[in-house]
Amino acid sequence: MAELSQIIDDFAFLDEWEDRYRYVIELGKALPDLPEEQKSAENKVQGCASQVWLVSHVKDASADPVMTFEGDSDAHIVRGLVAIVLATYSGKHASEIVATDAIDIFNQIGLVEHLSSQRANGLRSMVKRIREEARLKAAA
């Protein structure tokens, strides 16, 4: 999976929306497939027009655990958006996740204004779910 800093740098070189769109699809293709048994109703993100699944993992039992995430989608562009969200949050402490709004990063790289309202709402649903899971882990 690509690192967030690399993704941001790559977007800085892409001027045309079509090039950015292709890059998002490439990011999605590079995302490891989520095993079929993980594509459950429990892991499905509500509020997405496409099917999106997110699975969270806690690496330690500390008061501020490191969390990692896996995700997948049945739509190419959305799968790329999932890859960017995972690059933003995976491997971070729960407190960092709660304090980080991935939508700001999507604005920074110029993607939000090119997403349909359904995709933008789905993106917000993914971000909200991850941050809420991190909030619960940090509060536990």
mmCIF file with all atom_site columns, C-alpha atoms in Angstrom:
data_model
loop_
_atom_site.group_PDB
_atom_site.id
_atom_site.type_symbol
_atom_site.label_atom_id
_atom_site.label_alt_id
_atom_site.label_comp_id
_atom_site.label_asym_id
_atom_site.label_entity_id
_atom_site.label_seq_id
_atom_site.pdbx_PDB_ins_code
_atom_site.Cartn_x
_atom_site.Cartn_y
_atom_site.Cartn_z
_atom_site.occupancy
_atom_site.B_iso_or_equiv
_atom_site.pdbx_formal_charge
_atom_site.auth_seq_id
_atom_site.auth_comp_id
_atom_site.auth_asym_id
_atom_site.auth_atom_id
_atom_site.pdbx_PDB_model_num
ATOM 1   C CA . MET A 1 1   ? 0.000   0.000   0.000   1.00 0.00 ? 1   MET A CA 1
ATOM 2   C CA . ALA A 1 2   ? 1.204   3.501   -0.810  1.00 0.00 ? 2   ALA A CA 1
ATOM 3   C CA . GLU A 1 3   ? 2.238   5.871   1.977   1.00 0.00 ? 3   GLU A CA 1
ATOM 4   C CA . LEU A 1 4   ? 0.112   8.994   2.418   1.00 0.00 ? 4   LEU A CA 1
ATOM 5   C CA . SER A 1 5   ? 3.062   11.335  1.826   1.00 0.00 ? 5   SER A CA 1
ATOM 6   C CA . GLN A 1 6   ? 3.764   9.605   -1.501  1.00 0.00 ? 6   GLN A CA 1
ATOM 7   C CA . ILE A 1 7   ? 0.109   9.852   -2.517  1.00 0.00 ? 7   ILE A CA 1
ATOM 8   C CA . ILE A 1 8   ? 0.062   13.596  -1.738  1.00 0.00 ? 8   ILE A CA 1
ATOM 9   C CA . ASP A 1 9   ? 3.304   14.117  -3.690  1.00 0.00 ? 9   ASP A CA 1
ATOM 10  C CA . ASP A 1 10  ? 1.949   12.154  -6.654  1.00 0.00 ? 10  ASP A CA 1
ATOM 11  C CA . PHE A 1 11  ? -1.243  14.211  -6.728  1.00 0.00 ? 11  PHE A CA 1
ATOM 12  C CA . ALA A 1 12  ? 0.839   17.400  -6.764  1.00 0.00 ? 12  ALA A CA 1
ATOM 13  C CA . PHE A 1 13  ? 2.248   16.342  -10.157 1.00 0.00 ? 13  PHE A CA 1
ATOM 14  C CA . LEU A 1 14  ? -1.118  15.468  -11.700 1.00 0.00 ? 14  LEU A CA 1
ATOM 15  C CA . ASP A 1 15  ? -2.815  18.535  -13.173 1.00 0.00 ? 15  ASP A CA 1
ATOM 16  C CA . GLU A 1 16  ? -5.685  16.926  -15.073 1.00 0.00 ? 16  GLU A CA 1
ATOM 17  C CA . TRP A 1 17  ? -8.689  15.398  -13.317 1.00 0.00 ? 17  TRP A CA 1
ATOM 18  C CA . GLU A 1 18  ? -8.558  12.393  -15.656 1.00 0.00 ? 18  GLU A CA 1
ATOM 19  C CA . ASP A 1 19  ? -4.972  11.668  -14.547 1.00 0.00 ? 19  ASP A CA 1
ATOM 20  C CA . ARG A 1 20  ? -5.985  11.944  -10.901 1.00 0.00 ? 20  ARG A CA 1
ATOM 21  C CA . TYR A 1 21  ? -8.963  9.681   -11.519 1.00 0.00 ? 21  TYR A CA 1
ATOM 22  C CA . ARG A 1 22  ? -6.701  7.041   -13.112 1.00 0.00 ? 22  ARG A CA 1
ATOM 23  C CA . TYR A 1 23  ? -4.268  7.337   -10.205 1.00 0.00 ? 23  TYR A CA 1
ATOM 24  C CA . VAL A 1 24  ? -7.076  6.744   -7.689  1.00 0.00 ? 24  VAL A CA 1
ATOM 25  C CA . ILE A 1 25  ? -8.054  3.615   -9.627  1.00 0.00 ? 25  ILE A CA 1
ATOM 26  C CA . GLU A 1 26  ? -4.408  2.457   -9.596  1.00 0.00 ? 26  GLU A CA 1
ATOM 27  C CA . LEU A 1 27  ? -4.298  2.926   -5.822  1.00 0.00 ? 27  LEU A CA 1
ATOM 28  C CA . GLY A 1 28  ? -7.414  0.791   -5.551  1.00 0.00 ? 28  GLY A CA 1
ATOM 29  C CA . LYS A 1 29  ? -5.905  -1.947  -7.698  1.00 0.00 ? 29  LYS A CA 1
ATOM 30  C CA . ALA A 1 30  ? -2.865  -2.032  -5.391  1.00 0.00 ? 30  ALA A CA 1
ATOM 31  C CA . LEU A 1 31  ? -5.057  -2.432  -2.302  1.00 0.00 ? 31  LEU A CA 1
ATOM 32  C CA . PRO A 1 32  ? -4.951  -6.017  -0.992  1.00 0.00 ? 32  PRO A CA 1
ATOM 33  C CA . ASP A 1 33  ? -8.251  -7.867  -1.405  1.00 0.00 ? 33  ASP A CA 1
ATOM 34  C CA . LEU A 1 34  ? -10.297 -8.284  1.724   1.00 0.00 ? 34  LEU A CA 1
ATOM 35  C CA . PRO A 1 35  ? -11.053 -11.979 2.341   1.00 0.00 ? 35  PRO A CA 1
ATOM 36  C CA . GLU A 1 36  ? -14.652 -12.896 1.490   1.00 0.00 ? 36  GLU A CA 1
ATOM 37  C CA . GLU A 1 37  ? -15.399 -13.859 5.113   1.00 0.00 ? 37  GLU A CA 1
ATOM 38  C CA . GLN A 1 38  ? -14.555 -10.260 6.104   1.00 0.00 ? 38  GLN A CA 1
ATOM 39  C CA . LYS A 1 39  ? -17.158 -8.879  3.671   1.00 0.00 ? 39  LYS A CA 1
ATOM 40  C CA . SER A 1 40  ? -19.898 -9.199  6.265   1.00 0.00 ? 40  SER A CA 1
ATOM 41  C CA . ALA A 1 41  ? -22.809 -6.994  7.261   1.00 0.00 ? 41  ALA A CA 1
ATOM 42  C CA . GLU A 1 42  ? -20.893 -6.099  10.444  1.00 0.00 ? 42  GLU A CA 1
ATOM 43  C CA . ASN A 1 43  ? -17.958 -4.744  8.422   1.00 0.00 ? 43  ASN A CA 1
ATOM 44  C CA . LYS A 1 44  ? -20.042 -2.994  5.777   1.00 0.00 ? 44  LYS A CA 1
ATOM 45  C CA . VAL A 1 45  ? -19.979 0.802   5.902   1.00 0.00 ? 45  VAL A CA 1
ATOM 46  C CA . GLN A 1 46  ? -23.451 2.286   5.962   1.00 0.00 ? 46  GLN A CA 1
ATOM 47  C CA . GLY A 1 47  ? -24.062 5.412   3.877   1.00 0.00 ? 47  GLY A CA 1
ATOM 48  C CA . CYS A 1 48  ? -22.018 4.360   0.848   1.00 0.00 ? 48  CYS A CA 1
ATOM 49  C CA . ALA A 1 49  ? -23.706 3.924   -2.522  1.00 0.00 ? 49  ALA A CA 1
ATOM 50  C CA . SER A 1 50  ? -21.140 1.262   -3.426  1.00 0.00 ? 50  SER A CA 1
ATOM 51  C CA . GLN A 1 51  ? -20.410 -1.629  -1.142  1.00 0.00 ? 51  GLN A CA 1
ATOM 52  C CA . VAL A 1 52  ? -17.550 -0.777  1.220   1.00 0.00 ? 52  VAL A CA 1
ATOM 53  C CA . TRP A 1 53  ? -16.164 -2.915  4.010   1.00 0.00 ? 53  TRP A CA 1
ATOM 54  C CA . LEU A 1 54  ? -13.776 -1.819  6.753   1.00 0.00 ? 54  LEU A CA 1
ATOM 55  C CA . VAL A 1 55  ? -12.068 -3.990  9.346   1.00 0.00 ? 55  VAL A CA 1
ATOM 56  C CA . SER A 1 56  ? -10.140 -2.498  12.256  1.00 0.00 ? 56  SER A CA 1
ATOM 57  C CA . HIS A 1 57  ? -7.380  -4.111  14.289  1.00 0.00 ? 57  HIS A CA 1
ATOM 58  C CA . VAL A 1 58  ? -5.802  -2.985  17.548  1.00 0.00 ? 58  VAL A CA 1
ATOM 59  C CA . LYS A 1 59  ? -2.087  -3.707  17.812  1.00 0.00 ? 59  LYS A CA 1
ATOM 60  C CA . ASP A 1 60  ? -1.792  -3.326  21.583  1.00 0.00 ? 60  ASP A CA 1
ATOM 61  C CA . ALA A 1 61  ? -3.907  -2.962  24.697  1.00 0.00 ? 61  ALA A CA 1
ATOM 62  C CA . SER A 1 62  ? -2.542  0.422   25.767  1.00 0.00 ? 62  SER A CA 1
ATOM 63  C CA . ALA A 1 63  ? -4.681  3.439   26.652  1.00 0.00 ? 63  ALA A CA 1
ATOM 64  C CA . ASP A 1 64  ? -3.880  4.868   23.198  1.00 0.00 ? 64  ASP A CA 1
ATOM 65  C CA . PRO A 1 65  ? -3.533  1.805   20.982  1.00 0.00 ? 65  PRO A CA 1
ATOM 66  C CA . VAL A 1 66  ? -2.090  1.683   17.488  1.00 0.00 ? 66  VAL A CA 1
ATOM 67  C CA . MET A 1 67  ? -4.824  0.767   15.032  1.00 0.00 ? 67  MET A CA 1
ATOM 68  C CA . THR A 1 68  ? -4.605  -0.729  11.568  1.00 0.00 ? 68  THR A CA 1
ATOM 69  C CA . PHE A 1 69  ? -7.336  -1.069  9.004   1.00 0.00 ? 69  PHE A CA 1
ATOM 70  C CA . GLU A 1 70  ? -8.237  -3.191  6.022   1.00 0.00 ? 70  GLU A CA 1
ATOM 71  C CA . GLY A 1 71  ? -10.848 -2.244  3.490   1.00 0.00 ? 71  GLY A CA 1
ATOM 72  C CA . ASP A 1 72  ? -12.383 -3.084  0.162   1.00 0.00 ? 72  ASP A CA 1
ATOM 73  C CA . SER A 1 73  ? -15.099 -1.977  -2.238  1.00 0.00 ? 73  SER A CA 1
ATOM 74  C CA . ASP A 1 74  ? -16.900 -3.405  -5.231  1.00 0.00 ? 74  ASP A CA 1
ATOM 75  C CA . ALA A 1 75  ? -16.295 -0.187  -7.228  1.00 0.00 ? 75  ALA A CA 1
ATOM 76  C CA . HIS A 1 76  ? -12.894 0.728   -8.721  1.00 0.00 ? 76  HIS A CA 1
ATOM 77  C CA . ILE A 1 77  ? -12.870 4.435   -7.858  1.00 0.00 ? 77  ILE A CA 1
ATOM 78  C CA . VAL A 1 78  ? -14.248 3.824   -4.372  1.00 0.00 ? 78  VAL A CA 1
ATOM 79  C CA . ARG A 1 79  ? -11.624 1.150   -3.776  1.00 0.00 ? 79  ARG A CA 1
ATOM 80  C CA . GLY A 1 80  ? -9.035  3.841   -4.530  1.00 0.00 ? 80  GLY A CA 1
ATOM 81  C CA . LEU A 1 81  ? -10.687 6.200   -2.067  1.00 0.00 ? 81  LEU A CA 1
ATOM 82  C CA . VAL A 1 82  ? -10.554 3.400   0.524   1.00 0.00 ? 82  VAL A CA 1
ATOM 83  C CA . ALA A 1 83  ? -6.812  3.050   -0.174  1.00 0.00 ? 83  ALA A CA 1
ATOM 84  C CA . ILE A 1 84  ? -6.269  6.760   0.537   1.00 0.00 ? 84  ILE A CA 1
ATOM 85  C CA . VAL A 1 85  ? -8.357  6.603   3.730   1.00 0.00 ? 85  VAL A CA 1
ATOM 86  C CA . LEU A 1 86  ? -6.371  3.574   4.926   1.00 0.00 ? 86  LEU A CA 1
ATOM 87  C CA . ALA A 1 87  ? -3.079  5.322   4.114   1.00 0.00 ? 87  ALA A CA 1
ATOM 88  C CA . THR A 1 88  ? -4.292  8.256   6.215   1.00 0.00 ? 88  THR A CA 1
ATOM 89  C CA . TYR A 1 89  ? -5.260  6.279   9.306   1.00 0.00 ? 89  TYR A CA 1
ATOM 90  C CA . SER A 1 90  ? -3.700  2.815   9.409   1.00 0.00 ? 90  SER A CA 1
ATOM 91  C CA . GLY A 1 91  ? -0.757  2.399   11.772  1.00 0.00 ? 91  GLY A CA 1
ATOM 92  C CA . LYS A 1 92  ? -1.612  5.469   13.841  1.00 0.00 ? 92  LYS A CA 1
ATOM 93  C CA . HIS A 1 93  ? -2.492  5.794   17.521  1.00 0.00 ? 93  HIS A CA 1
ATOM 94  C CA . ALA A 1 94  ? -6.208  6.072   18.257  1.00 0.00 ? 94  ALA A CA 1
ATOM 95  C CA . SER A 1 95  ? -5.769  9.651   19.512  1.00 0.00 ? 95  SER A CA 1
ATOM 96  C CA . GLU A 1 96  ? -4.078  10.653  16.224  1.00 0.00 ? 96  GLU A CA 1
ATOM 97  C CA . ILE A 1 97  ? -6.915  9.077   14.238  1.00 0.00 ? 97  ILE A CA 1
ATOM 98  C CA . VAL A 1 98  ? -9.535  10.971  16.234  1.00 0.00 ? 98  VAL A CA 1
ATOM 99  C CA . ALA A 1 99  ? -7.633  14.235  15.683  1.00 0.00 ? 99  ALA A CA 1
ATOM 100 C CA . THR A 1 100 ? -7.191  13.720  11.915  1.00 0.00 ? 100 THR A CA 1
ATOM 101 C CA . ASP A 1 101 ? -9.942  14.450  9.408   1.00 0.00 ? 101 ASP A CA 1
ATOM 102 C CA . ALA A 1 102 ? -9.153  12.653  6.158   1.00 0.00 ? 102 ALA A CA 1
ATOM 103 C CA . ILE A 1 103 ? -11.580 14.971  4.359   1.00 0.00 ? 103 ILE A CA 1
ATOM 104 C CA . ASP A 1 104 ? -8.994  17.741  4.846   1.00 0.00 ? 104 ASP A CA 1
ATOM 105 C CA . ILE A 1 105 ? -6.452  15.586  3.000   1.00 0.00 ? 105 ILE A CA 1
ATOM 106 C CA . PHE A 1 106 ? -8.924  14.896  0.182   1.00 0.00 ? 106 PHE A CA 1
ATOM 107 C CA . ASN A 1 107 ? -9.464  18.653  -0.078  1.00 0.00 ? 107 ASN A CA 1
ATOM 108 C CA . GLN A 1 108 ? -5.684  19.240  -0.094  1.00 0.00 ? 108 GLN A CA 1
ATOM 109 C CA . ILE A 1 109 ? -5.165  16.872  -3.023  1.00 0.00 ? 109 ILE A CA 1
ATOM 110 C CA . GLY A 1 110 ? -8.156  18.263  -4.901  1.00 0.00 ? 110 GLY A CA 1
ATOM 111 C CA . LEU A 1 111 ? -10.401 15.217  -4.918  1.00 0.00 ? 111 LEU A CA 1
ATOM 112 C CA . VAL A 1 112 ? -13.472 16.292  -2.967  1.00 0.00 ? 112 VAL A CA 1
ATOM 113 C CA . GLU A 1 113 ? -14.692 18.776  -5.562  1.00 0.00 ? 113 GLU A CA 1
ATOM 114 C CA . HIS A 1 114 ? -14.572 16.062  -8.243  1.00 0.00 ? 114 HIS A CA 1
ATOM 115 C CA . LEU A 1 115 ? -16.537 13.429  -6.328  1.00 0.00 ? 115 LEU A CA 1
ATOM 116 C CA . SER A 1 116 ? -20.244 12.925  -6.881  1.00 0.00 ? 116 SER A CA 1
ATOM 117 C CA . SER A 1 117 ? -22.386 13.745  -3.861  1.00 0.00 ? 117 SER A CA 1
ATOM 118 C CA . GLN A 1 118 ? -22.977 10.013  -3.293  1.00 0.00 ? 118 GLN A CA 1
ATOM 119 C CA . ARG A 1 119 ? -19.243 9.258   -3.314  1.00 0.00 ? 119 ARG A CA 1
ATOM 120 C CA . ALA A 1 120 ? -18.496 12.239  -1.085  1.00 0.00 ? 120 ALA A CA 1
ATOM 121 C CA . ASN A 1 121 ? -21.154 11.063  1.386   1.00 0.00 ? 121 ASN A CA 1
ATOM 122 C CA . GLY A 1 122 ? -19.701 7.550   1.292   1.00 0.00 ? 122 GLY A CA 1
ATOM 123 C CA . LEU A 1 123 ? -16.226 8.953   1.920   1.00 0.00 ? 123 LEU A CA 1
ATOM 124 C CA . ARG A 1 124 ? -17.534 10.883  4.924   1.00 0.00 ? 124 ARG A CA 1
ATOM 125 C CA . SER A 1 125 ? -19.192 7.692   6.211   1.00 0.00 ? 125 SER A CA 1
ATOM 126 C CA . MET A 1 126 ? -15.879 5.800   5.995   1.00 0.00 ? 126 MET A CA 1
ATOM 127 C CA . VAL A 1 127 ? -14.003 8.560   7.809   1.00 0.00 ? 127 VAL A CA 1
ATOM 128 C CA . LYS A 1 128 ? -16.700 8.885   10.476  1.00 0.00 ? 128 LYS A CA 1
ATOM 129 C CA . ARG A 1 129 ? -16.683 5.141   11.153  1.00 0.00 ? 129 ARG A CA 1
ATOM 130 C CA . ILE A 1 130 ? -12.894 4.916   11.490  1.00 0.00 ? 130 ILE A CA 1
ATOM 131 C CA . ARG A 1 131 ? -12.696 7.959   13.752  1.00 0.00 ? 131 ARG A CA 1
ATOM 132 C CA . GLU A 1 132 ? -15.570 6.677   15.900  1.00 0.00 ? 132 GLU A CA 1
ATOM 133 C CA . GLU A 1 133 ? -13.887 3.271   16.321  1.00 0.00 ? 133 GLU A CA 1
ATOM 134 C CA . ALA A 1 134 ? -10.664 5.050   17.310  1.00 0.00 ? 134 ALA A CA 1
ATOM 135 C CA . ARG A 1 135 ? -12.543 7.272   19.756  1.00 0.00 ? 135 ARG A CA 1
ATOM 136 C CA . LEU A 1 136 ? -14.036 4.205   21.424  1.00 0.00 ? 136 LEU A CA 1
ATOM 137 C CA . LYS A 1 137 ? -10.646 2.478   21.644  1.00 0.00 ? 137 LYS A CA 1
ATOM 138 C CA . ALA A 1 138 ? -8.987  5.586   23.070  1.00 0.00 ? 138 ALA A CA 1
ATOM 139 C CA . ALA A 1 139 ? -11.760 5.965   25.662  1.00 0.00 ? 139 ALA A CA 1
ATOM 140 C CA . ALA A 1 140 ? -11.652 2.300   26.747  1.00 0.00 ? 140 ALA A CA 1
#
